[in-house]
Amino acid sequence: MDLLTNTSSVSEFILLGLSSSQEIQILFFAIFFLIYVAIIVGNLLIVISVIFDNHLHSPMYFFLANLSFFDLCLSSAATPKVISDFLRKRKTISWWGCMTQMFFMHFFGGGEMSLLIAMAIDRYAAICRPLHYKTIMSHKVLTGLLLLSWAVGLMHTTSQMVFTVGLPFCGPNVMDSFFCDLPLVIKLACTETYNLQLLVAMNSGLLSLGCFLLLLMSYILMLVTIRQHSFSASSKALSTLSAHITVVTLFFGPAIFIYAFPFNSYSVDKFLSIFYSIITPFLNPIIYTLRNQEMKAAMKRLSRQHMVSWLTH
Ligand SMILES: *[C@@H]1O[C@H](CO)[C@@H](O)[C@H](O)[C@H]1NC(C)=O
């Protein structure tokens, strides 16, 4: 701690938030609060259903439950503080709070991006190699892909934060955002940060851009394969895939825009960052899971079991 206070005199940052109007902030408070509750309830429901329902013990559902777990973590990294900040006039965050927020946002964000790729590999194997699916997606491969997602997230965030925690902050500490976003924090440092900005653009920017392109490619491959088999299946697949592509675009689009081009920041950036910090964790369960018939059936079974045990006790 002594070392840190020697090099940096800024002990807290000031966030300008989404709006300066009191009424609009109360409105944002209500909206964000409701969305956050929905994120927690929806994603927890999915994790619990998959863990407790034997019908859902297949790779696809394990991936979906793990995606929900990532969504829970990703949205909890900053959102609770953001929500309580809407009711505060002066929104401050300590140096430690800021660094922790960025570490976890990129940890879970990077992990989620890699998990989406792992899920695409799983779906690709199921659709394009159905006869070999069981051998391709063995328990070992499944566990390996899950661990790899966590590892990618950890390496991704560590490689950026190692340089960020060492930055000296000596004066300006006001950020036009509602949480600590890496490119904005780096700009506040009182030293030359060109190389670090470049690193972030290469690291975060390329990770999001690369994952996005891979996902689009996998969707196209799957669609082409399904089309060859039957026309009716392909129209159903098209509607499912277009929903996926919408969510994936909402998640990756803003991230690519903000991180791949960190040198010019726009005031729309903070509104765009709402998408990957809170909108995607909210939409993921709806698009990927709750539309799924088998998942709905499992949730019914679960609630029925629960009612029975509750009534008989
Ligand atoms: C993630 O997937 C694994 C299967 O490898 C499963 O055992 C675990 O319960 C899943 N995690 C969550 C939080 O659902």
XYZ file of C-alpha atoms and ligand atoms in Angstrom:
327
model
C 0.000 0.000 0.000
C 2.851 2.408 0.836
C 4.425 1.785 -2.502
C 1.196 2.631 -4.238
C 0.552 5.864 -2.383
C 4.067 7.007 -3.227
C 3.566 6.791 -6.958
C -0.066 7.799 -7.172
C -1.705 10.610 -5.291
C -5.198 9.873 -6.615
C -6.979 7.622 -4.138
C -10.399 7.765 -5.764
C -12.035 8.429 -9.100
C -15.169 10.428 -9.776
C -17.760 8.999 -12.150
C -20.053 11.358 -14.002
C -22.730 8.691 -14.441
C -25.263 8.322 -17.214
C -27.144 11.547 -16.667
C -27.014 14.620 -14.456
C -30.777 14.987 -14.164
C -32.187 13.759 -10.867
C -35.431 12.450 -12.384
C -33.691 10.525 -15.139
C -31.319 9.001 -12.592
C -34.229 7.741 -10.529
C -35.708 6.276 -13.699
C -32.362 4.604 -14.494
C -32.215 3.330 -10.927
C -35.596 1.635 -11.334
C -34.779 0.181 -14.764
C -31.309 -1.092 -13.825
C -32.601 -2.510 -10.560
C -35.361 -4.467 -12.311
C -32.995 -5.725 -15.012
C -30.457 -6.804 -12.406
C -33.079 -8.712 -10.417
C -34.200 -10.387 -13.656
C -30.580 -11.310 -14.441
C -30.091 -12.911 -11.028
C -33.411 -14.774 -11.032
C -33.249 -15.928 -14.665
C -29.659 -17.110 -14.606
C -29.900 -18.728 -11.162
C -32.976 -20.617 -12.321
C -31.039 -21.985 -15.277
C -28.024 -23.032 -13.196
C -30.257 -24.749 -10.620
C -32.373 -26.512 -13.260
C -29.344 -27.898 -15.066
C -27.615 -29.059 -11.899
C -30.692 -30.730 -10.400
C -32.449 -32.145 -13.466
C -30.977 -35.378 -14.810
C -32.602 -34.799 -18.211
C -30.378 -31.804 -18.691
C -27.065 -33.523 -18.063
C -25.710 -33.112 -21.577
C -22.864 -30.918 -22.848
C -25.190 -28.317 -24.350
C -26.978 -27.699 -21.057
C -23.753 -27.729 -19.071
C -22.493 -25.021 -21.409
C -25.702 -23.042 -20.995
C -25.505 -23.306 -17.198
C -21.897 -22.194 -17.269
C -22.849 -19.288 -19.547
C -25.491 -18.292 -17.000
C -22.883 -18.504 -14.277
C -20.608 -16.176 -16.273
C -23.544 -13.805 -16.781
C -24.203 -13.744 -13.040
C -20.568 -12.920 -12.347
C -20.178 -10.420 -15.202
C -23.251 -8.440 -14.237
C -22.308 -8.478 -10.549
C -18.829 -7.033 -11.150
C -20.107 -3.475 -11.564
C -23.906 -3.315 -11.635
C -24.706 -3.263 -7.880
C -22.406 -0.271 -7.402
C -23.807 1.379 -10.528
C -27.357 0.976 -9.229
C -26.608 2.465 -5.820
C -24.656 5.273 -7.521
C -27.796 6.431 -9.319
C -29.068 7.632 -5.947
C -25.809 9.418 -5.064
C -25.023 12.948 -6.068
C -21.266 12.481 -5.902
C -20.297 9.162 -7.442
C -16.841 8.132 -6.350
C -14.951 4.889 -6.532
C -11.712 4.102 -4.737
C -8.544 3.223 -6.637
C -8.857 -0.353 -5.383
C -12.539 -0.546 -6.264
C -11.786 0.699 -9.744
C -8.967 -1.789 -10.357
C -11.052 -4.656 -8.955
C -13.987 -3.724 -11.165
C -11.843 -3.699 -14.306
C -10.125 -6.948 -13.365
C -13.391 -8.826 -12.936
C -15.194 -7.206 -15.882
C -12.421 -8.422 -18.192
C -12.043 -11.744 -16.398
C -15.702 -12.694 -16.817
C -16.128 -10.833 -20.093
C -13.147 -12.550 -21.711
C -14.232 -15.873 -20.206
C -17.732 -15.460 -21.573
C -16.446 -14.672 -25.046
C -14.334 -17.834 -25.066
C -17.220 -19.851 -23.658
C -19.419 -18.702 -26.536
C -16.767 -20.084 -28.901
C -16.713 -23.379 -26.986
C -20.504 -23.516 -27.270
C -20.269 -22.910 -31.000
C -17.818 -25.829 -31.281
C -20.301 -27.996 -29.383
C -23.226 -27.002 -31.635
C -21.080 -27.398 -34.737
C -20.139 -30.933 -33.679
C -23.788 -31.779 -32.895
C -25.110 -30.479 -36.204
C -22.312 -31.142 -38.659
C -20.801 -34.334 -37.156
C -23.834 -35.951 -35.486
C -22.471 -39.498 -35.708
C -19.255 -38.614 -33.938
C -20.752 -36.115 -31.539
C -20.544 -38.345 -28.450
C -16.876 -39.126 -29.018
C -15.949 -35.567 -29.949
C -17.694 -33.973 -26.966
C -16.497 -36.413 -24.308
C -16.475 -35.510 -20.660
C -12.768 -34.721 -20.905
C -13.216 -32.359 -23.855
C -16.183 -30.688 -22.160
C -14.258 -30.059 -18.953
C -11.222 -28.984 -20.950
C -13.195 -26.392 -22.921
C -14.764 -25.014 -19.739
C -11.420 -24.729 -17.993
C -9.952 -23.132 -21.102
C -12.629 -20.430 -21.035
C -11.734 -19.543 -17.453
C -8.041 -19.615 -18.328
C -8.506 -17.318 -21.326
C -10.479 -14.881 -19.164
C -7.799 -14.915 -16.487
C -4.909 -14.481 -18.914
C -6.780 -11.775 -20.799
C -7.466 -9.638 -17.738
C -4.110 -10.263 -16.060
C -2.124 -9.258 -19.126
C -3.828 -5.850 -19.104
C -4.152 -5.235 -15.380
C -0.490 -5.973 -14.671
C 0.340 -2.760 -16.512
C -2.677 -0.793 -15.354
C -2.119 -1.149 -11.582
C 1.350 0.335 -11.983
C 0.129 3.522 -13.675
C 0.710 6.758 -11.773
C -2.413 8.868 -11.263
C -1.586 12.318 -10.036
C -4.308 14.763 -10.962
C -7.295 14.323 -13.227
C -9.652 11.720 -11.793
C -13.011 12.406 -13.459
C -14.440 9.793 -15.824
C -17.404 10.330 -18.094
C -18.853 6.890 -17.439
C -20.843 4.989 -14.841
C -18.199 2.383 -14.046
C -14.442 2.022 -14.402
C -13.837 1.192 -18.014
C -10.245 0.347 -18.913
C -9.658 2.795 -21.816
C -11.005 5.709 -19.749
C -8.908 4.895 -16.692
C -5.742 4.558 -18.767
C -6.329 8.018 -20.259
C -6.299 9.545 -16.748
C -2.767 8.371 -15.984
C -0.154 11.088 -15.915
C 2.342 9.319 -18.095
C 2.678 8.349 -21.720
C 0.190 5.500 -22.230
C 0.314 5.032 -25.982
C 1.793 1.536 -25.672
C -0.713 0.446 -23.071
C -3.600 1.748 -25.180
C -2.181 -0.193 -28.076
C -1.948 -3.311 -25.899
C -5.579 -2.947 -24.866
C -6.638 -2.459 -28.465
C -4.720 -5.577 -29.485
C -5.828 -7.615 -26.496
C -9.448 -6.675 -25.775
C -10.116 -5.458 -29.295
C -8.733 -8.502 -31.063
C -10.306 -10.908 -28.569
C -13.771 -9.480 -29.144
C -13.332 -9.049 -32.885
C -11.805 -12.524 -33.319
C -14.480 -14.275 -31.249
C -17.218 -12.383 -33.066
C -15.952 -13.399 -36.515
C -15.483 -17.021 -35.406
C -19.025 -17.123 -34.074
C -20.480 -15.672 -37.272
C -18.506 -18.216 -39.279
C -19.791 -21.091 -37.159
C -23.374 -19.876 -37.591
C -22.968 -19.750 -41.360
C -21.430 -23.246 -41.448
C -24.261 -24.661 -39.357
C -26.908 -22.975 -41.454
C -25.398 -24.288 -44.669
C -25.294 -27.811 -43.232
C -28.881 -27.677 -42.026
C -30.095 -26.348 -45.392
C -28.644 -29.376 -47.146
C -30.752 -31.684 -45.018
C -34.210 -30.252 -44.933
C -35.930 -27.047 -45.786
C -38.365 -26.990 -42.862
C -35.567 -27.549 -40.337
C -33.590 -24.761 -41.946
C -36.309 -22.146 -41.475
C -36.604 -23.069 -37.795
C -32.818 -22.998 -37.427
C -32.756 -19.639 -39.166
C -35.093 -18.138 -36.598
C -33.067 -19.557 -33.709
C -29.777 -18.472 -35.207
C -30.993 -14.967 -35.983
C -31.906 -14.582 -32.313
C -28.418 -15.771 -31.349
C -26.777 -13.461 -33.851
C -28.751 -10.512 -32.464
C -27.548 -11.130 -28.906
C -24.006 -11.851 -29.995
C -23.946 -8.631 -32.017
C -25.280 -6.625 -29.066
C -22.548 -8.108 -26.867
C -19.616 -7.908 -29.238
C -20.515 -4.847 -31.314
C -20.140 -2.279 -28.513
C -17.095 -4.100 -27.080
C -15.360 -4.025 -30.456
C -16.292 -0.378 -30.972
C -14.928 0.683 -27.575
C -11.875 -1.542 -27.252
C -10.602 -1.922 -30.788
C -10.556 1.858 -31.263
C -9.539 3.181 -27.839
C -7.734 6.242 -29.117
C -10.811 8.228 -29.964
C -13.479 7.961 -27.326
C -16.936 9.316 -27.924
C -19.595 10.303 -25.460
C -21.807 7.509 -26.828
C -19.252 5.020 -25.482
C -20.773 4.997 -22.030
C -24.219 4.230 -23.412
C -22.785 1.497 -25.610
C -21.072 -0.104 -22.620
C -24.523 -0.687 -21.099
C -24.912 -3.463 -23.653
C -22.046 -5.676 -22.559
C -22.308 -4.835 -18.876
C -26.010 -5.422 -18.357
C -28.134 -5.995 -21.478
C -26.399 -9.202 -22.620
C -26.532 -10.993 -19.228
C -30.227 -10.123 -19.289
C -30.907 -11.347 -22.834
C -28.737 -14.481 -22.783
C -31.060 -16.596 -20.627
C -34.059 -15.464 -22.668
C -32.526 -16.208 -26.044
C -30.423 -19.274 -25.325
C -32.391 -21.084 -22.691
C -35.822 -19.928 -21.716
C -37.091 -20.324 -25.296
C -35.963 -23.932 -25.136
C -38.796 -26.460 -24.670
C -36.715 -28.982 -22.748
C -35.544 -26.309 -20.347
C -39.096 -25.114 -19.780
C -40.173 -28.696 -19.038
C -37.301 -29.096 -16.574
C -38.277 -25.929 -14.761
C -41.873 -27.164 -14.502
C -40.634 -30.500 -13.104
C -38.411 -28.684 -10.649
C -41.177 -26.424 -9.388
C -43.561 -29.395 -9.129
C -41.022 -31.399 -7.094
C -40.530 -28.393 -4.938
C -44.243 -27.956 -4.362
C -44.609 -31.645 -3.473
C -41.781 -31.648 -0.958
C -43.042 -28.409 0.465
C -46.555 -29.768 0.865
C -45.484 -33.062 2.383
C -43.175 -31.590 4.979
C -20.420 -26.245 -15.767
O -20.296 -27.457 -16.461
C -19.919 -28.581 -15.680
C -19.761 -29.769 -16.584
O -18.454 -29.957 -16.971
C -20.943 -28.842 -14.625
O -20.557 -29.934 -13.823
C -21.127 -27.601 -13.774
O -22.189 -27.804 -12.885
C -21.429 -26.392 -14.647
N -21.422 -25.205 -13.820
C -22.502 -24.509 -13.549
C -22.340 -23.317 -12.689
O -23.589 -24.818 -13.954
